[in-house]
PDB file of C-alpha atoms in Angstrom:
ATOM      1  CA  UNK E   1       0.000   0.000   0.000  1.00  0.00           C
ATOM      2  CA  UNK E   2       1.375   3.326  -0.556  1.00  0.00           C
ATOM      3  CA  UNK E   3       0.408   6.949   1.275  1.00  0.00           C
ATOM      4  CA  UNK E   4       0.159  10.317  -0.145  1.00  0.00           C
ATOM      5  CA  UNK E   5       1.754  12.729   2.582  1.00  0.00           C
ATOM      6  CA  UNK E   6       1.970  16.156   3.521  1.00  0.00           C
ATOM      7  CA  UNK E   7       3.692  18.688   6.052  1.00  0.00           C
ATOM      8  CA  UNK E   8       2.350  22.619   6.381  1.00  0.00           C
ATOM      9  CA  UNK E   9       3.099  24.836   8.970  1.00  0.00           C
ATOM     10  CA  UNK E  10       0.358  27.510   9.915  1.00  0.00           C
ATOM     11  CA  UNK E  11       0.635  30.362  11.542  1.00  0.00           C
ATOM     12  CA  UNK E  12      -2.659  29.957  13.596  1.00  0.00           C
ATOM     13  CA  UNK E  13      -4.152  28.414  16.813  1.00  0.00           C
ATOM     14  CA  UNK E  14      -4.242  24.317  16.532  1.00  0.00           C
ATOM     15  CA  UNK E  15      -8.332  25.230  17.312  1.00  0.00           C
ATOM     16  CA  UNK E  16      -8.645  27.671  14.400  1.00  0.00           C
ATOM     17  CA  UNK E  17      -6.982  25.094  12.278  1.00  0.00           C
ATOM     18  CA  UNK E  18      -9.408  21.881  13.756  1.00  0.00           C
ATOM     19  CA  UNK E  19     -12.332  24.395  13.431  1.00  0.00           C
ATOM     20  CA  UNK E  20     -11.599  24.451   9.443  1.00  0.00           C
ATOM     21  CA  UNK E  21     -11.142  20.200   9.133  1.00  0.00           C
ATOM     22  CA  UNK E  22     -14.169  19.548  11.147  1.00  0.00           C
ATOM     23  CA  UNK E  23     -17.028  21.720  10.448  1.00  0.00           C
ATOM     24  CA  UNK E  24     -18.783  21.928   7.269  1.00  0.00           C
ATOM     25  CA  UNK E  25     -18.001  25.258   7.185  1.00  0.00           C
ATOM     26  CA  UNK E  26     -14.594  25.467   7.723  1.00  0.00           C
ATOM     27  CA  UNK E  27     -14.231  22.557   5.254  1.00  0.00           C
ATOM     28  CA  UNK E  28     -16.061  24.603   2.808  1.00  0.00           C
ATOM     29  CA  UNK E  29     -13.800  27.705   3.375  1.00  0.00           C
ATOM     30  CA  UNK E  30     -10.896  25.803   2.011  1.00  0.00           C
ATOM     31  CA  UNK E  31     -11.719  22.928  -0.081  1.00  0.00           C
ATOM     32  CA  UNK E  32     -14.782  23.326  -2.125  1.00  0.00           C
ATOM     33  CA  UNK E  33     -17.756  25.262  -1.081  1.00  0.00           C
ATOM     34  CA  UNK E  34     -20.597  22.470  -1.777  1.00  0.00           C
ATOM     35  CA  UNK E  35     -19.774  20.755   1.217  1.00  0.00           C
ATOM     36  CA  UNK E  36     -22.414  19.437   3.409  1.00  0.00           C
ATOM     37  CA  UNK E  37     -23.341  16.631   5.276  1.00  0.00           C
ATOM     38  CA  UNK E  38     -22.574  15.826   9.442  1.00  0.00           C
ATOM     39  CA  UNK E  39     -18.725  16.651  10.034  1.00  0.00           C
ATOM     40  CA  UNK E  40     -19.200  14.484  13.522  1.00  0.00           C
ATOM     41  CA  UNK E  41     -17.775  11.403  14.086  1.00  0.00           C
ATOM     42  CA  UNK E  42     -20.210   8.983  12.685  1.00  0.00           C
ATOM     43  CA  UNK E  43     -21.236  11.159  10.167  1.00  0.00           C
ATOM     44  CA  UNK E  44     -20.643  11.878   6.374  1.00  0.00           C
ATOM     45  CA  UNK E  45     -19.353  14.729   4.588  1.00  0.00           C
ATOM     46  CA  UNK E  46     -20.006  15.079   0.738  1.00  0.00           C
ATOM     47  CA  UNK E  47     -17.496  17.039  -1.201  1.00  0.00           C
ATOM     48  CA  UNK E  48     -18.734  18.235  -5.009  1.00  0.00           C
ATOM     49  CA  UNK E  49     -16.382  20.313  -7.360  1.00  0.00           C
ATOM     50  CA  UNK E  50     -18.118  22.144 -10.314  1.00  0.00           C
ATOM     51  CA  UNK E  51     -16.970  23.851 -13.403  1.00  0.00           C
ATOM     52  CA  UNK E  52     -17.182  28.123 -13.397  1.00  0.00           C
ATOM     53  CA  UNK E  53     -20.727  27.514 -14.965  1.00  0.00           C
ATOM     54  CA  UNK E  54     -22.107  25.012 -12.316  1.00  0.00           C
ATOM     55  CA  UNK E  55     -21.733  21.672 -14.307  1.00  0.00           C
ATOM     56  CA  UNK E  56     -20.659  18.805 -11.381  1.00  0.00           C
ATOM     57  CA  UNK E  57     -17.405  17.515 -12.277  1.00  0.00           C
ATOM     58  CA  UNK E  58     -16.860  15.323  -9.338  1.00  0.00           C
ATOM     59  CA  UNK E  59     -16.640  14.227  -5.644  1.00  0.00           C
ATOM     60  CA  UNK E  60     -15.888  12.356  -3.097  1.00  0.00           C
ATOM     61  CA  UNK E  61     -17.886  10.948   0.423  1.00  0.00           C
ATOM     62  CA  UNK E  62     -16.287  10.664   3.517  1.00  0.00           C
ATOM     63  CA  UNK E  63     -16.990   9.187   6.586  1.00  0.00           C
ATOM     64  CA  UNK E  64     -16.221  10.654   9.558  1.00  0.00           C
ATOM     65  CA  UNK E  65     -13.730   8.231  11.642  1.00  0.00           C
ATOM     66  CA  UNK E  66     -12.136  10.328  14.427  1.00  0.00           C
ATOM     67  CA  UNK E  67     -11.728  13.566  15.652  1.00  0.00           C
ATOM     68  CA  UNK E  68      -9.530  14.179  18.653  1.00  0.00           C
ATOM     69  CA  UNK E  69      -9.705  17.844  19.368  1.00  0.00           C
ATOM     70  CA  UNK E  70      -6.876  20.263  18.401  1.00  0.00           C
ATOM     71  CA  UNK E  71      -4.779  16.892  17.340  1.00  0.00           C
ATOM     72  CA  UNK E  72      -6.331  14.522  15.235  1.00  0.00           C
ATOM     73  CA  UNK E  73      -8.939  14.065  11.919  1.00  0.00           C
ATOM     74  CA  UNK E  74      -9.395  11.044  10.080  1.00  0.00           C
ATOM     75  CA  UNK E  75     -12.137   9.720   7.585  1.00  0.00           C
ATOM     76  CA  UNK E  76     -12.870   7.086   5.445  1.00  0.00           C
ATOM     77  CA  UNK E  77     -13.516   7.528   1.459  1.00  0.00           C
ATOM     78  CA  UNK E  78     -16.563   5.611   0.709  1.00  0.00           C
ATOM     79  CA  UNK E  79     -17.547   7.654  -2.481  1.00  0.00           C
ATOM     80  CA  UNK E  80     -15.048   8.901  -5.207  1.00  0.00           C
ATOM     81  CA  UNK E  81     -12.585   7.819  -7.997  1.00  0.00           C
ATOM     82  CA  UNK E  82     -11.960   3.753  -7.241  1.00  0.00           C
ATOM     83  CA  UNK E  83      -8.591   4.579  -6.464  1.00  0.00           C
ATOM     84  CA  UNK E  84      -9.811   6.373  -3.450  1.00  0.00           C
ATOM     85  CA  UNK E  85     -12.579   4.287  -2.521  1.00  0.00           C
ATOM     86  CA  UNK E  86     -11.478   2.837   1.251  1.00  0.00           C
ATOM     87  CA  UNK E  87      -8.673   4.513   1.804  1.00  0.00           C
ATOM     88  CA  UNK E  88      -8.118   7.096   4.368  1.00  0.00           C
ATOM     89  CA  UNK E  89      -7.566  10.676   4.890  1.00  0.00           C
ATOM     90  CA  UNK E  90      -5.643  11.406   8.125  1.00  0.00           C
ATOM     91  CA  UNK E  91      -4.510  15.171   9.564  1.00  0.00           C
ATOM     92  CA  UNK E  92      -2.894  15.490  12.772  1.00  0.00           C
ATOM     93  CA  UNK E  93      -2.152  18.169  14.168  1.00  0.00           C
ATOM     94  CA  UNK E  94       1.052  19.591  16.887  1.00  0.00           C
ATOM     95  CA  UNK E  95       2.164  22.795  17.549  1.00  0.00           C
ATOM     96  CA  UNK E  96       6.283  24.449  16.777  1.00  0.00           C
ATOM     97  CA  UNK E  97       7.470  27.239  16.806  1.00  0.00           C
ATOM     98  CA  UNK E  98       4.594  29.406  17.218  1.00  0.00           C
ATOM     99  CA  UNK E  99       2.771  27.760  14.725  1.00  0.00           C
ATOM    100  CA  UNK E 100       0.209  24.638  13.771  1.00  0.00           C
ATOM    101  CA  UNK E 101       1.531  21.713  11.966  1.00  0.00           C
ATOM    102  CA  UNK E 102      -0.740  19.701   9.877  1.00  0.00           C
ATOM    103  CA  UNK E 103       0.873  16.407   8.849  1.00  0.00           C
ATOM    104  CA  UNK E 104      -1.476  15.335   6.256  1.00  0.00           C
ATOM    105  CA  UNK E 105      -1.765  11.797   4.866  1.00  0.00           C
ATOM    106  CA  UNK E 106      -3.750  10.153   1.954  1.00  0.00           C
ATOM    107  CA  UNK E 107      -3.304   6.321   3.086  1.00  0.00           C
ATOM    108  CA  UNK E 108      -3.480   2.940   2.059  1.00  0.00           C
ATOM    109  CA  UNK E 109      -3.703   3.334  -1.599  1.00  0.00           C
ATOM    110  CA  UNK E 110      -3.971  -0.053  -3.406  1.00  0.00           C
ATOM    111  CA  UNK E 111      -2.932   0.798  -6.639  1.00  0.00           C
ATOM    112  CA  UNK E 112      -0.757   4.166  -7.930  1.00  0.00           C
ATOM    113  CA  UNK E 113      -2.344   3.552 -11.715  1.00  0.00           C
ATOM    114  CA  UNK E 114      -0.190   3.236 -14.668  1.00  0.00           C
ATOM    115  CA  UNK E 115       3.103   5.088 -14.403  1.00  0.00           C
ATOM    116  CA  UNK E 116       1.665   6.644 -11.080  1.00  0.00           C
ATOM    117  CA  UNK E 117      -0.149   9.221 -12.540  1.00  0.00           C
ATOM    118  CA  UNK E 118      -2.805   9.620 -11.088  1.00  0.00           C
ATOM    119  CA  UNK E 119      -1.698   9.163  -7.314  1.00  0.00           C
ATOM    120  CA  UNK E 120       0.591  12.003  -8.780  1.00  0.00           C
ATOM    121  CA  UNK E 121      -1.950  14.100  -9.540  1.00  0.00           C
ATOM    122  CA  UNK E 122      -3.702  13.993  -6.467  1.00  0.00           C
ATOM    123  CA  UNK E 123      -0.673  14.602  -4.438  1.00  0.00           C
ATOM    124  CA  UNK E 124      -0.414  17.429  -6.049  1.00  0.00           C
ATOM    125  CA  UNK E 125      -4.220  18.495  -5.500  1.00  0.00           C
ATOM    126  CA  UNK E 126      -4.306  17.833  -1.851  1.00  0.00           C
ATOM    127  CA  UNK E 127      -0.800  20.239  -1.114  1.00  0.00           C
ATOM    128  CA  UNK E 128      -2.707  22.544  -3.325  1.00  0.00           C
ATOM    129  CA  UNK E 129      -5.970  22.352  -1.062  1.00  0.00           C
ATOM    130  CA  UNK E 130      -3.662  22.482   1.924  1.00  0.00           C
ATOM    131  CA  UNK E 131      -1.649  25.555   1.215  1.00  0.00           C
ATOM    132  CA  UNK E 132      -5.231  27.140   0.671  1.00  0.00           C
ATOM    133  CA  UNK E 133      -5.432  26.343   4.300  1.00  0.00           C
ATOM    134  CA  UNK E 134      -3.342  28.030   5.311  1.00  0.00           C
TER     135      UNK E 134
END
């Protein structure tokens, strides 16, 4: 199995920073705004990404694994690509230096694709999506 894997500093509280992975909100603020769905453990969050005229393009589900406050996230992809379908998506969280430190993972990937493209690709999304955390 192979992980996708991330490290961003920001220069905010650790709750500011768990406010925007686990409410719907906060989520929407910095990934895509149609976000909904219950960002509790338990729950499931529905992420949909649209053109500039409002044609879907694609999404992913997620349920909602753990959430340990000011430290941990974690869900479960149960809706999505098939290459993402079971795997998890992982942020914890530590403070340094005066700032939060999101170590980001995209784990337990079955299958790169041919030539690793695509797992390419969506490394490159997600650090894209996290610097717009920031």
């Amino acid at each position: 199995m192979m992980d996708i894997v991330h490290r961003v500093g920001i220069k905010a509280p650790a709750a500011k920073v768990y406010a925007a992975l686990t409410t719907i909100d906060g989520l929407a603020g910095w990934w895509t705004e149609d976000t909904s769905g219950s960002s509790k453990p338990g729950g499931h969050v529905a992420f949909r990404f649209h053109t500039a005229v409002g044609d879907e393009i694609g999404g992913f589900g997620m349920d909602v694994l753990e959430q340990t406050p000011e430290h941990k996230v974690r869900w479960r992809v149960l809706d999505g690509p098939a290459e993402w379908l079971g795997t998890e998506v992982e942020f914890q969280l530590s403070q340094q230096d005066g700032q939060t430190i999101v170590m980001f993972g995209h784990r337990h990937w079955r299958d790169a694709g041919p030539g690793g493209e695509f797992m390419a690709h969506c490394s490159a999304k997600w650090a894209t999506f996290l610097l717009s955390l920031r």
